[in-house]
mmCIF file of C-alpha atoms and ligand atoms in Angstrom:
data_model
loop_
_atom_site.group_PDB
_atom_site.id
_atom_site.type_symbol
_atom_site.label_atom_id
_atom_site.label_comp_id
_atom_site.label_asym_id
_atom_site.label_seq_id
_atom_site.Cartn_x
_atom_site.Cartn_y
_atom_site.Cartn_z
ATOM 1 C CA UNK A 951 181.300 105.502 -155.000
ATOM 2 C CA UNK A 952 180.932 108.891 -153.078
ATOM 3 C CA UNK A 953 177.453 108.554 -154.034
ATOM 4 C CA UNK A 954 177.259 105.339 -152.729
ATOM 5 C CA UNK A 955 178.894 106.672 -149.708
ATOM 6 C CA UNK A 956 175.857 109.397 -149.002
ATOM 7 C CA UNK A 957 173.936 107.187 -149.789
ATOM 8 C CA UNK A 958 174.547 104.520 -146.914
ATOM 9 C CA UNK A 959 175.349 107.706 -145.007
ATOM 10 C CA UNK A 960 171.695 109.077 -145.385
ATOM 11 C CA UNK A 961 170.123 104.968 -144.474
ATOM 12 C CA UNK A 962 172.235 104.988 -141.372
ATOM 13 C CA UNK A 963 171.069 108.401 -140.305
ATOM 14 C CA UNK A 964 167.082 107.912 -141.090
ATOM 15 C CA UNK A 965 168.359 104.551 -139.221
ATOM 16 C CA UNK A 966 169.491 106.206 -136.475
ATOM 17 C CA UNK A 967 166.747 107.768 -135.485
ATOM 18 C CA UNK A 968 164.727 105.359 -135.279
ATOM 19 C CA UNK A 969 166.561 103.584 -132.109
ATOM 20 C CA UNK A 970 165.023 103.760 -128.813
ATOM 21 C CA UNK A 971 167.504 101.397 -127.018
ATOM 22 C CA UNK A 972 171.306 100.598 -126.776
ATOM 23 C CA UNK A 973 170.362 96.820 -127.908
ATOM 24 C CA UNK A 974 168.886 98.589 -131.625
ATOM 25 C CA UNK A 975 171.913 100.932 -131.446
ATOM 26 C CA UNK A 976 174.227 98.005 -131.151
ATOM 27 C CA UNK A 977 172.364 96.106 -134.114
ATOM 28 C CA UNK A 978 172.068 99.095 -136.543
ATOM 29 C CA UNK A 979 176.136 99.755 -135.742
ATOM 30 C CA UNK A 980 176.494 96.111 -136.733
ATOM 31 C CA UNK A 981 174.977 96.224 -140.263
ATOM 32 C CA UNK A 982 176.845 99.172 -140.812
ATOM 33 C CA UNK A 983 180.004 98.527 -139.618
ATOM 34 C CA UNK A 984 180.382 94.714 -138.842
ATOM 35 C CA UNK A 985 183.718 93.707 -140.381
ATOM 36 C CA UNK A 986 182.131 90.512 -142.022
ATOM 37 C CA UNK A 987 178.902 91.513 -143.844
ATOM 38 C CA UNK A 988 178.627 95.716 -142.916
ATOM 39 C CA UNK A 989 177.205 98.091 -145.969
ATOM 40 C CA UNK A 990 180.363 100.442 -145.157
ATOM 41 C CA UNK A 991 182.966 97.550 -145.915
ATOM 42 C CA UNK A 992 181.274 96.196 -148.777
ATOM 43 C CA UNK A 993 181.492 99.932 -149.980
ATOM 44 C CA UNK A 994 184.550 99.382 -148.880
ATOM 45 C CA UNK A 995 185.898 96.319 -151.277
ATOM 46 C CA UNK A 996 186.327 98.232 -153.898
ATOM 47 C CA UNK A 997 189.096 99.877 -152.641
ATOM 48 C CA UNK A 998 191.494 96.779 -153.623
ATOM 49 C CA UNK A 999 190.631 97.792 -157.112
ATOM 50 C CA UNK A 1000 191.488 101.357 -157.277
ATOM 51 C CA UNK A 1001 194.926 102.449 -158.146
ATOM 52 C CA UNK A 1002 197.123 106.112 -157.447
ATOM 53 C CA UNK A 1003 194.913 109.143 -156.094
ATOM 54 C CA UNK A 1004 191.711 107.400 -156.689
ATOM 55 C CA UNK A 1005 192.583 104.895 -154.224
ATOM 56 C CA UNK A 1006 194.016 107.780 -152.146
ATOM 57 C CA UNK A 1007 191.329 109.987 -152.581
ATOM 58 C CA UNK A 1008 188.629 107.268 -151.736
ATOM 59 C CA UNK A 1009 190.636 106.117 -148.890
ATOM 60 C CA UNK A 1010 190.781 109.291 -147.415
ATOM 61 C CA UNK A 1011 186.672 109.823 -147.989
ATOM 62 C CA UNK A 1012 185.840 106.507 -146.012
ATOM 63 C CA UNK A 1013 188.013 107.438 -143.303
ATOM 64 C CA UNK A 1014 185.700 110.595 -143.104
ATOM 65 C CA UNK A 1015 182.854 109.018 -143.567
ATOM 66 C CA UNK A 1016 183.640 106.611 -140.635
ATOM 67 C CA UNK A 1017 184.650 109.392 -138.341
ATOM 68 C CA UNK A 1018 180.988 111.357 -138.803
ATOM 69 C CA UNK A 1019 179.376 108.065 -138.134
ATOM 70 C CA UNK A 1020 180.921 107.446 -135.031
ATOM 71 C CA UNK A 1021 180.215 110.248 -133.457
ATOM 72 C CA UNK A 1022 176.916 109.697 -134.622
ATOM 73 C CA UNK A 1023 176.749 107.202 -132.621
ATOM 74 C CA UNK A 1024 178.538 108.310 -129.660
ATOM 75 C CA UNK A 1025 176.064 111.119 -129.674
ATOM 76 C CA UNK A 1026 172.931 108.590 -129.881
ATOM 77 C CA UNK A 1027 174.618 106.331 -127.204
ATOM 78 C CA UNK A 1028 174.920 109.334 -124.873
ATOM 79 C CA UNK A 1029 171.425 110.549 -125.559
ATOM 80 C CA UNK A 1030 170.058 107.111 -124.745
ATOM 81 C CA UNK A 1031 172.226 106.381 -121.790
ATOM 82 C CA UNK A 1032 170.564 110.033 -120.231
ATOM 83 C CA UNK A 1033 167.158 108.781 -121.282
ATOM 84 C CA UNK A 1034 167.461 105.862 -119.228
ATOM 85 C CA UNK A 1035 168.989 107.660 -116.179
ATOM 86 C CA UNK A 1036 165.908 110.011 -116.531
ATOM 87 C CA UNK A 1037 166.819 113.607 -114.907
ATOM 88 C CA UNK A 1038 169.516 111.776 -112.246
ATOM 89 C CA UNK A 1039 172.010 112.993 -114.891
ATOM 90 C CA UNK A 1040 171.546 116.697 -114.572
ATOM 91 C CA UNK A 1041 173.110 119.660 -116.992
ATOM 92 C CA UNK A 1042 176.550 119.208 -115.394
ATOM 93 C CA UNK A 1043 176.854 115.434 -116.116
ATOM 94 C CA UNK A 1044 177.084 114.835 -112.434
ATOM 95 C CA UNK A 1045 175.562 111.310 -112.423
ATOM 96 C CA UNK A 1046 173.537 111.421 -108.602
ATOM 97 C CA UNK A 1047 173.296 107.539 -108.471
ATOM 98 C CA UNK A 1048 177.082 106.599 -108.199
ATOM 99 C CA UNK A 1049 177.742 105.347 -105.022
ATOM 100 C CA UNK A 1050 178.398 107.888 -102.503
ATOM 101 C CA UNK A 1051 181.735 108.618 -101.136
ATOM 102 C CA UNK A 1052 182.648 107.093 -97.620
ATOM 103 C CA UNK A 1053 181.302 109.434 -94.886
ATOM 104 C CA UNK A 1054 183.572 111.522 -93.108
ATOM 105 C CA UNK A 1055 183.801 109.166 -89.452
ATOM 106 C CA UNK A 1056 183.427 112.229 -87.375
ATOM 107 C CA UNK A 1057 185.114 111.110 -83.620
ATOM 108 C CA UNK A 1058 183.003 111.163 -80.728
ATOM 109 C CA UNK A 1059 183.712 111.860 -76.879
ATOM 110 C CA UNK A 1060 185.867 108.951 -74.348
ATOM 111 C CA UNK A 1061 183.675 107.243 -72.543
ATOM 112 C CA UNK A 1062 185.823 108.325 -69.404
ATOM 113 C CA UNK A 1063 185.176 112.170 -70.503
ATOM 114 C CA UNK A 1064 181.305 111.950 -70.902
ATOM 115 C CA UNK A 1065 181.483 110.399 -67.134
ATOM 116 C CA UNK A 1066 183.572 113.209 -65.977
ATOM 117 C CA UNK A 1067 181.369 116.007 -68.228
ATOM 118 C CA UNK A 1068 178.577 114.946 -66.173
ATOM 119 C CA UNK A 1069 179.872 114.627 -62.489
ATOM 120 C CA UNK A 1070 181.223 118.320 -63.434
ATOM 121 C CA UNK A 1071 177.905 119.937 -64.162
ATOM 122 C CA UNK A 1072 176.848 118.484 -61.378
ATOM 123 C CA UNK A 1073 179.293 119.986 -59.020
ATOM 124 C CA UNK A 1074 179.687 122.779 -61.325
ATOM 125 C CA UNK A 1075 175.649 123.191 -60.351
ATOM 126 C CA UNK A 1076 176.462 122.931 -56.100
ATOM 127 C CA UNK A 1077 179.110 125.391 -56.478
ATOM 128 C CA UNK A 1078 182.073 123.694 -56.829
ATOM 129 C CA UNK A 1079 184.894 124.918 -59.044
ATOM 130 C CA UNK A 1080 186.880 122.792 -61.270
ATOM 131 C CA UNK A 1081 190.498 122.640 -61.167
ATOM 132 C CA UNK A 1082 193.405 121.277 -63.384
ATOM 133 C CA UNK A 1083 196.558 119.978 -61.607
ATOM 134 C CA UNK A 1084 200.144 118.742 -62.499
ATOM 135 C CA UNK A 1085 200.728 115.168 -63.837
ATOM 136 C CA UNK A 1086 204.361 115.405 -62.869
ATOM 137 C CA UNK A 1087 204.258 116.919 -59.379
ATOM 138 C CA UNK A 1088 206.864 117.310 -56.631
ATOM 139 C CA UNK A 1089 207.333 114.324 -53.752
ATOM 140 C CA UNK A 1090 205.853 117.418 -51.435
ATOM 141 C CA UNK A 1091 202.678 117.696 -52.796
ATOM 142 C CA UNK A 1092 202.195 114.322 -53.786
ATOM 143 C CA UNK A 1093 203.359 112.723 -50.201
ATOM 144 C CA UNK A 1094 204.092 115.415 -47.676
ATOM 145 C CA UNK A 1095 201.562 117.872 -47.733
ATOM 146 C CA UNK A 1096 198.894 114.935 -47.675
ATOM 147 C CA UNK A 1097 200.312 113.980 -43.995
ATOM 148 C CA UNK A 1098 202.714 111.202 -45.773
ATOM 149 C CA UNK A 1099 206.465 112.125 -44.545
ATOM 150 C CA UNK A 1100 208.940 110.370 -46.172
ATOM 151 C CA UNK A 1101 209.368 107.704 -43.985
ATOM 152 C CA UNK A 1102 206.052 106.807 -43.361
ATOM 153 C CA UNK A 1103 204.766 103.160 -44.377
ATOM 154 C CA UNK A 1104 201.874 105.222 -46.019
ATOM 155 C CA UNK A 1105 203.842 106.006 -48.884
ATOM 156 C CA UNK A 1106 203.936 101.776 -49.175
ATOM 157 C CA UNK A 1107 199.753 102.605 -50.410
ATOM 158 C CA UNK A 1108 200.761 103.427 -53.912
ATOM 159 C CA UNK A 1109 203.736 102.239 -55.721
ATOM 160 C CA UNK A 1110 204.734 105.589 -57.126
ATOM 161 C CA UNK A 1111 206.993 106.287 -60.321
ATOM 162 C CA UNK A 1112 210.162 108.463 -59.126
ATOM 163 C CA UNK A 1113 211.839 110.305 -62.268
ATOM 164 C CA UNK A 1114 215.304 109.386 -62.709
ATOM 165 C CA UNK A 1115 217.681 111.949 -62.221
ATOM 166 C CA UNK A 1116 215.183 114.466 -60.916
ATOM 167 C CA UNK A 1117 214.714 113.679 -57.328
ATOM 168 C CA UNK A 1118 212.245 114.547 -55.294
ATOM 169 C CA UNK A 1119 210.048 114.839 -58.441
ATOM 170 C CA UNK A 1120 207.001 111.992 -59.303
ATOM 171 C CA UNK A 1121 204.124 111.195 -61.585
ATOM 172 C CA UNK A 1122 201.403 111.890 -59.240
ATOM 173 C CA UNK A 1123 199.723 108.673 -57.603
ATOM 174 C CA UNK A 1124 196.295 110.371 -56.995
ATOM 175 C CA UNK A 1125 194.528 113.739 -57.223
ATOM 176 C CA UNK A 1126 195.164 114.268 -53.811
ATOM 177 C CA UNK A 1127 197.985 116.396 -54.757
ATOM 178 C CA UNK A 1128 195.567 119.202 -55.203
ATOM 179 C CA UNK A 1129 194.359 119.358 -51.487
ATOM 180 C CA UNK A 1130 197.116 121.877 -50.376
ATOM 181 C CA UNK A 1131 197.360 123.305 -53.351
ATOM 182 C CA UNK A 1132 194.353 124.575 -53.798
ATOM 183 C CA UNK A 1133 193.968 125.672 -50.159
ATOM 184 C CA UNK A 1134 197.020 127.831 -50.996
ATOM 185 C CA UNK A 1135 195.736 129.257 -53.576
ATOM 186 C CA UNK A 1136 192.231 129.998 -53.176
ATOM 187 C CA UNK A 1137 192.074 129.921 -48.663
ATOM 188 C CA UNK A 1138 188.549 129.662 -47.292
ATOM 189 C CA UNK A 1139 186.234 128.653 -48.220
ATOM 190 C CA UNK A 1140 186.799 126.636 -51.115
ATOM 191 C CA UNK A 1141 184.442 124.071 -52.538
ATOM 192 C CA UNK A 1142 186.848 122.165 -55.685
ATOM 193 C CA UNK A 1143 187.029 118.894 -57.500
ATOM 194 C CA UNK A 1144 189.774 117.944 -59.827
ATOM 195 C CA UNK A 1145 189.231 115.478 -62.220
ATOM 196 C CA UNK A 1146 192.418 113.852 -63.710
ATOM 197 C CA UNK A 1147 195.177 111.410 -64.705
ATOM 198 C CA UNK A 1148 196.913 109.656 -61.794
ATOM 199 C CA UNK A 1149 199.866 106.855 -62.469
ATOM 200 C CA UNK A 1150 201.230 103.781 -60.197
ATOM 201 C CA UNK A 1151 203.315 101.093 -60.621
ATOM 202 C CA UNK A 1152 201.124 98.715 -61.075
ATOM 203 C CA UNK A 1153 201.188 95.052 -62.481
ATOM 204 C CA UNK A 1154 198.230 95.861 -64.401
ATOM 205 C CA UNK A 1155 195.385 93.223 -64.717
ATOM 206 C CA UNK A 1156 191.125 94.015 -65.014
ATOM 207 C CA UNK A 1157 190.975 96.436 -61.962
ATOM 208 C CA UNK A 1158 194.368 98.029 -62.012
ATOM 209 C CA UNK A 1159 195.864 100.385 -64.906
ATOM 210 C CA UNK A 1160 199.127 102.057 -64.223
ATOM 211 C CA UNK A 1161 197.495 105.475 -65.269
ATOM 212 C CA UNK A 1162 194.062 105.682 -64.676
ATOM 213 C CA UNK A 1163 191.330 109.303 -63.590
ATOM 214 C CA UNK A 1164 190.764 109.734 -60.559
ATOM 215 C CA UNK A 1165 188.065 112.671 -59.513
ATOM 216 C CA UNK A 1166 189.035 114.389 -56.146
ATOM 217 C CA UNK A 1167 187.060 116.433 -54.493
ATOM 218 C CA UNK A 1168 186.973 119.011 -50.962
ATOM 219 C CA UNK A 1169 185.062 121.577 -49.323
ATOM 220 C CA UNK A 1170 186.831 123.883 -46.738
ATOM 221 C CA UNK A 1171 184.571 126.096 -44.567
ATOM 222 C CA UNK A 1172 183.403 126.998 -40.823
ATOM 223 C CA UNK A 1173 181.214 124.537 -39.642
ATOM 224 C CA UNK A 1174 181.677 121.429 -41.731
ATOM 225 C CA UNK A 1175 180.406 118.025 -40.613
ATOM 226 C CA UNK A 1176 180.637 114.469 -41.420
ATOM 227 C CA UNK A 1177 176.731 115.141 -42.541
ATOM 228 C CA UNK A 1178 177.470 117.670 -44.709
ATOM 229 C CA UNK A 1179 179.879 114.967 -46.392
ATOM 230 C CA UNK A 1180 177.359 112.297 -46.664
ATOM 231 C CA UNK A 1181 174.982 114.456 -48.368
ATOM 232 C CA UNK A 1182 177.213 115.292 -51.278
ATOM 233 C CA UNK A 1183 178.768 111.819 -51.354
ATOM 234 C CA UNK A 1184 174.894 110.588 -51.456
ATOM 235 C CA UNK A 1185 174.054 113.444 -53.680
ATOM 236 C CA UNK A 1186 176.956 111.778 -56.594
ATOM 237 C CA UNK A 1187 176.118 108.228 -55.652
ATOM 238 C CA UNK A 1188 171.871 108.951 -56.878
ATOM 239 C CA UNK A 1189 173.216 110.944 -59.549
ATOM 240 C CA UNK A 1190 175.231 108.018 -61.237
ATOM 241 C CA UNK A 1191 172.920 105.455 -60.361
ATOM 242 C CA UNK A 1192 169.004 106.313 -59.514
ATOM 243 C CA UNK A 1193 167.325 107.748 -56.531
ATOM 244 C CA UNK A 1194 167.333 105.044 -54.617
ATOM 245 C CA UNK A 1195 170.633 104.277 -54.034
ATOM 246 C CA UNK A 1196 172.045 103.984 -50.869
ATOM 247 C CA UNK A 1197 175.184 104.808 -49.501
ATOM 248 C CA UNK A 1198 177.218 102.908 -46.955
ATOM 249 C CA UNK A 1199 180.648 104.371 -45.406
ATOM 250 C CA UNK A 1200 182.661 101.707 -43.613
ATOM 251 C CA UNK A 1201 186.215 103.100 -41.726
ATOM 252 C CA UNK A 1202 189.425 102.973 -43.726
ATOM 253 C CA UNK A 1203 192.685 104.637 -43.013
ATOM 254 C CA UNK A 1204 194.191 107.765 -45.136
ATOM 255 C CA UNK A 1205 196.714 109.717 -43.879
ATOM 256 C CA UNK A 1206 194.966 113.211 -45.033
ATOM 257 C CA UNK A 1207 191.469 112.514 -43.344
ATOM 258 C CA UNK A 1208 190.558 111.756 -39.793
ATOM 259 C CA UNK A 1209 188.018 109.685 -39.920
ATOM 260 C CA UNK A 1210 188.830 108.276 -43.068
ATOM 261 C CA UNK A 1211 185.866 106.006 -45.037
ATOM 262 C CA UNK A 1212 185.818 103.875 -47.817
ATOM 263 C CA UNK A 1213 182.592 104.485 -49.454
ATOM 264 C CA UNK A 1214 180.186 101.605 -50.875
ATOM 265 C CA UNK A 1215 176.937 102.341 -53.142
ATOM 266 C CA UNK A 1216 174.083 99.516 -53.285
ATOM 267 C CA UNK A 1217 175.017 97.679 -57.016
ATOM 268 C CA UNK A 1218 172.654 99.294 -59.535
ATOM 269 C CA UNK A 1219 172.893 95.958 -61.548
ATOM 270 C CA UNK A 1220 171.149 93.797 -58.748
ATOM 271 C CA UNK A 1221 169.909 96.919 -56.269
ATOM 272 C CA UNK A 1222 171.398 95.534 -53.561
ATOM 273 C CA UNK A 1223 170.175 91.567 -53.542
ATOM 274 C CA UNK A 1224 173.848 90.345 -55.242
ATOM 275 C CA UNK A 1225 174.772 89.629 -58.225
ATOM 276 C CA UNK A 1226 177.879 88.866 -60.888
ATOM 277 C CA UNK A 1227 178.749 92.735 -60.793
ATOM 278 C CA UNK A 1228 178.594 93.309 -57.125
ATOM 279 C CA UNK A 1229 180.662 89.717 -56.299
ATOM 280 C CA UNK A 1230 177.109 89.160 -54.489
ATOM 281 C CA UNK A 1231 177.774 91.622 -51.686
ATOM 282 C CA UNK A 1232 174.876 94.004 -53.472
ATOM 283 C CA UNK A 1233 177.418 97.031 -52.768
ATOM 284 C CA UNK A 1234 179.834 98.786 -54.845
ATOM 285 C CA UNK A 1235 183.009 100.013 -53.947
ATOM 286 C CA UNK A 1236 183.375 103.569 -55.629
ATOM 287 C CA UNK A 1237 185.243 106.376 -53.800
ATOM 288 C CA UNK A 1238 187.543 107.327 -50.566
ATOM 289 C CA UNK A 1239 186.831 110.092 -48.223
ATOM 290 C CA UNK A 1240 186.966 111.864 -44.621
ATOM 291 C CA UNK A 1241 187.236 114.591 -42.600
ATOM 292 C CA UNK A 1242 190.054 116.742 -43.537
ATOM 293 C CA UNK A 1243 192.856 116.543 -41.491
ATOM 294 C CA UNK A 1244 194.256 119.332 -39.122
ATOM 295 C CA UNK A 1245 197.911 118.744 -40.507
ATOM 296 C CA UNK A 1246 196.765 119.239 -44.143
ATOM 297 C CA UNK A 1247 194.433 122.098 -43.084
ATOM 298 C CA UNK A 1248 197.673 123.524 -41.804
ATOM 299 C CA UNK A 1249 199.703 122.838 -45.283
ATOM 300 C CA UNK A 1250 197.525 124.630 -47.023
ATOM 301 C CA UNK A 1251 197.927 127.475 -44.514
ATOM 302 C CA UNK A 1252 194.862 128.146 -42.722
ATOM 303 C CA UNK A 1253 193.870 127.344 -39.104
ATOM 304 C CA UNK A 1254 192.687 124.125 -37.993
ATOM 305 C CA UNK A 1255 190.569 125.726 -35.408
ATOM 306 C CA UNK A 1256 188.546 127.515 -37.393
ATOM 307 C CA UNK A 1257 188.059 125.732 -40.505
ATOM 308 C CA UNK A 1258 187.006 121.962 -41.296
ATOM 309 C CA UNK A 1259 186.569 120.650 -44.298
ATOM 310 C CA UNK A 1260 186.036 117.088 -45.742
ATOM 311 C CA UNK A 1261 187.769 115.416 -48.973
ATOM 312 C CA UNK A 1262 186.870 112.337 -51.189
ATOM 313 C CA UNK A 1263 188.444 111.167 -54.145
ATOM 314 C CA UNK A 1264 186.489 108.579 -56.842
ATOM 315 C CA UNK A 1265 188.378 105.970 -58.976
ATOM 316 C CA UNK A 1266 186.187 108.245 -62.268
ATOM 317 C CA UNK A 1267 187.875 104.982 -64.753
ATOM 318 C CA UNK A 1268 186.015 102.566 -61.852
ATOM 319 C CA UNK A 1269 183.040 104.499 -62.590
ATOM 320 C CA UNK A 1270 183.106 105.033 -66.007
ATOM 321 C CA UNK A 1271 183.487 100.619 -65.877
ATOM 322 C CA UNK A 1272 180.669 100.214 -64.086
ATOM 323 C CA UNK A 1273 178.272 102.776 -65.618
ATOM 324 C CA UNK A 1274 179.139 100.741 -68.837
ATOM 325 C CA UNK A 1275 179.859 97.121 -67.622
ATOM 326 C CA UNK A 1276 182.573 97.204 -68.515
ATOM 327 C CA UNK A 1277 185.090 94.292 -67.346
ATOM 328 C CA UNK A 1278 188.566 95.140 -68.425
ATOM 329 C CA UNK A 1279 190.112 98.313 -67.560
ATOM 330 C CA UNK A 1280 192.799 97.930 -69.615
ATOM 331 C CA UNK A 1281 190.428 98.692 -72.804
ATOM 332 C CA UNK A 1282 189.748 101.895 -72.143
ATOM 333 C CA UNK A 1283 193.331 102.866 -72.745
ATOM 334 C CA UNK A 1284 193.961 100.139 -75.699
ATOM 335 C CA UNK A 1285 192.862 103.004 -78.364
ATOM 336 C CA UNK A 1286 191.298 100.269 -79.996
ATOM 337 C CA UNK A 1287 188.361 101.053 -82.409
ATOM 338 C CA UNK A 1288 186.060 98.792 -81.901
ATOM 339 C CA UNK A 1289 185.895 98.686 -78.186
ATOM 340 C CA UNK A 1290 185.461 102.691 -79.009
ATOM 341 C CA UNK A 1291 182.839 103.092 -81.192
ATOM 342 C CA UNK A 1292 180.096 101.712 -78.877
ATOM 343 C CA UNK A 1293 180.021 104.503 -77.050
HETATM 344 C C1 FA5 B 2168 193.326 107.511 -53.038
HETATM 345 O O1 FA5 B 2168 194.000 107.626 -54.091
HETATM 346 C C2 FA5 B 2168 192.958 108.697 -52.220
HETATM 347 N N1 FA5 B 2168 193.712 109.826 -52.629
HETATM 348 C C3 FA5 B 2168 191.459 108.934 -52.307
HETATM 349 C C4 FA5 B 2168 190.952 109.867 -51.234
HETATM 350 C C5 FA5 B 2168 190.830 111.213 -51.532
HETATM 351 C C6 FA5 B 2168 190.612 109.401 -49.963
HETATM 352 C C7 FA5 B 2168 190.380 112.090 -50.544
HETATM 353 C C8 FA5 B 2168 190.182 110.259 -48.997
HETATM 354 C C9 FA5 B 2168 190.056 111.609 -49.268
HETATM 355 P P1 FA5 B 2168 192.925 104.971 -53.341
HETATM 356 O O2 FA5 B 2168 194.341 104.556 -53.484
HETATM 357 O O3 FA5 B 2168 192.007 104.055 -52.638
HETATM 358 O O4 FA5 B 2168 192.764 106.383 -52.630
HETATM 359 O O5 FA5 B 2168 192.331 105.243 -54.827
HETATM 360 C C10 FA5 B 2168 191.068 105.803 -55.008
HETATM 361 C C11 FA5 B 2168 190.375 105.102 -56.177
HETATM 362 O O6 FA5 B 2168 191.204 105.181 -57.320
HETATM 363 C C12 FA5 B 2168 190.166 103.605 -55.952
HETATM 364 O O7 FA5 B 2168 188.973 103.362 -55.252
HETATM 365 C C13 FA5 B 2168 190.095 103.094 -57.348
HETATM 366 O O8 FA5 B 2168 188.784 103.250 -57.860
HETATM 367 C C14 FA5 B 2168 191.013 104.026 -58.112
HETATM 368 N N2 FA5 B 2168 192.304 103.369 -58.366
HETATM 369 C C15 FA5 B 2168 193.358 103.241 -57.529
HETATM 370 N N3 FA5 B 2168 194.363 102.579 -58.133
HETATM 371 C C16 FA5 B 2168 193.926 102.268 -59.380
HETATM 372 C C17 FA5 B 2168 194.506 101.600 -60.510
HETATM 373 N N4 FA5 B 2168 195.733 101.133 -60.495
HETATM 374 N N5 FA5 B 2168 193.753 101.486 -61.620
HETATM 375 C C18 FA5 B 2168 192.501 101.996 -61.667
HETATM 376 N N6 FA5 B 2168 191.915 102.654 -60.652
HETATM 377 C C19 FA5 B 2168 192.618 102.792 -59.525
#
């Protein structure tokens, strides 16, 4: 019987190497080892006949015998399963065709901070410094040092958020704040813009957003005209949207400039003829602005009569809407994903 063992051993080796494919491997593993009609259990039937340590010993020898030829054939199986991979398997085993792993979703800049990147280099590049201000700022700065007194219907403008229990303290309504500030910080001359989060009270719907950016800026210095205003105000206005945009400044009342303007771009969408975007006026409403005035000059401690100075201050999440058409301001703060990721 051990003879007849080598000797199926020895047929299923030469057998062995004759297989080129998994299908042969499978076949030759079947007339070996098929439960029904395989050489090793007709070797195998004999056992019922044996008795004490020959059954034992014989037992024990098939068991062997079974064990080699498996990993016989685990060993082919792996050989052919590399074959057919060709070199994608390398040394290490690392198979290069499984599917990759998910890529890493690296995050990419706010739409409303890739607007505000590029209005600073381009006031970084006319000499204008950028500075940061505080979200929670006092009633003074906010109100009063802007030429809004506390009792003035002004302060009816923007529907502020008071802190309870902290008086005199708010969440400031616009960038404005920084006006006086910076003045008495940096005196004259001083060419600034602060880019940042304001907050109101609003009911919010598609224009309004109870905190929104804002993007204020002023230029103190001898000598400064209502020209010299224009020029940067037409200077931003081609910058966002093409050379040939025009700028038109219509009055509107602020309490911190003197003449105050509300300034209007020609719509980029329609250039000027009308359209959907524009609410067929062909202008755009974009920013607020005017000629400094004396009693906020004064707050920031420097003389009236020598210096002049203009200020404007853009809606930057109006901006960012329109560079992007986009008609909900209320998605820009939603954190939502897929409103994100077509920037
Ligand atoms: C001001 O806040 C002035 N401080 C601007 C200014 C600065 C004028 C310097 C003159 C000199 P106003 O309230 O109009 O002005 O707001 C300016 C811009 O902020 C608006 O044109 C608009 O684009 C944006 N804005 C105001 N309220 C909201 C809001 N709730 N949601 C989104 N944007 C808003």
């Amino acid at each position: 019987m051990k003879d007849q063992l080598e000797k199926i051993k020895q047929e299923f080796l030469e057998g062995l190497k004759e297989i080129k494919d998994t299908l042969q491997l499978e076949e030759l593993k079947n007339e070996f080892f098929s439960r029904k009609s395989g050489k090793v259990n007709e070797v195998m039937k004999v056992l019922k006949d044996l008795a004490g340590d020959a059954k034992k010993e014989f037992g024990v020898l098939v068991n062997e015998f079974k064990m080699e030829m498996e990993m016989n054939l685990a060993k082919k199986k792996s050989e052919l399963d590399k074959e057919k991979m060709g070199n994608l398997v390398d040394e290490e085993g690392i198979d290069v065709t499984e599917p990759k792993l998910p890529l890493y979703e690296g995050g990419h800049l706010h739409p409303i901070t890739i607007v505000q990147n590029e209005l600073e280099d381009l006031f970084t590049s006319m000499g204008f410094m950028i500075l940061d201000g505080p979200e929670l700022e006092s009633e003074y700065y906010n109100f009063e040092a802007v030429n809004i007194p506390a009792d003035h219907p002004a302060r009816d403008m923007q529907d502020t958020f008071y802190i309870k229990n902290h008086a005199n303290w708010v969440m400031r309504t616009h960038t404005s704040t920084m006006q006086a500030r910076s003045m008495q910080k940096y005196g004259a001359p001083l060419r600034m813009i602060v880019p940042g989060k304001c907050f109101r009270n609003e009911a919010t719907d598609v224009r309004h957003e109870h905190t929104f950016y804002q993007l204020e800026g002023m230029v103190i210095d001898k000598n400064i005209t209502f020209g010299d205003m224009k020029g940067i105000l037409e200077t931003v206005a081609k910058h966002l949207y093409g050379k040939d945009t025009k700028v038109k400044l219509r009055p509107k009342f602020y309490p911190f400039v003197e003449p105050g303007v509300n300034g209007e771009v020609t719509c980029y969408l329609c250039k000027g003829l009308g359209c959907r975007l524009c609410k067929g006026t062909g202008w755009l409403e974009i920013f607020g602005a005017g000629m400094t005035h004396p009693n906020v000059i004064k707050e920031g401690g420097l003389d009236p009569n020598v210096y002049q100075g203009f200020a404007f201050g853009f809606g930057l999440t109006r901006l960012v809407m329109l560079k992007y058409g986009i008609d909900d301001i209320r998605l820009l703060e939603s954190g939502d994903l897929r409103f994100l990721k077509q920037f």
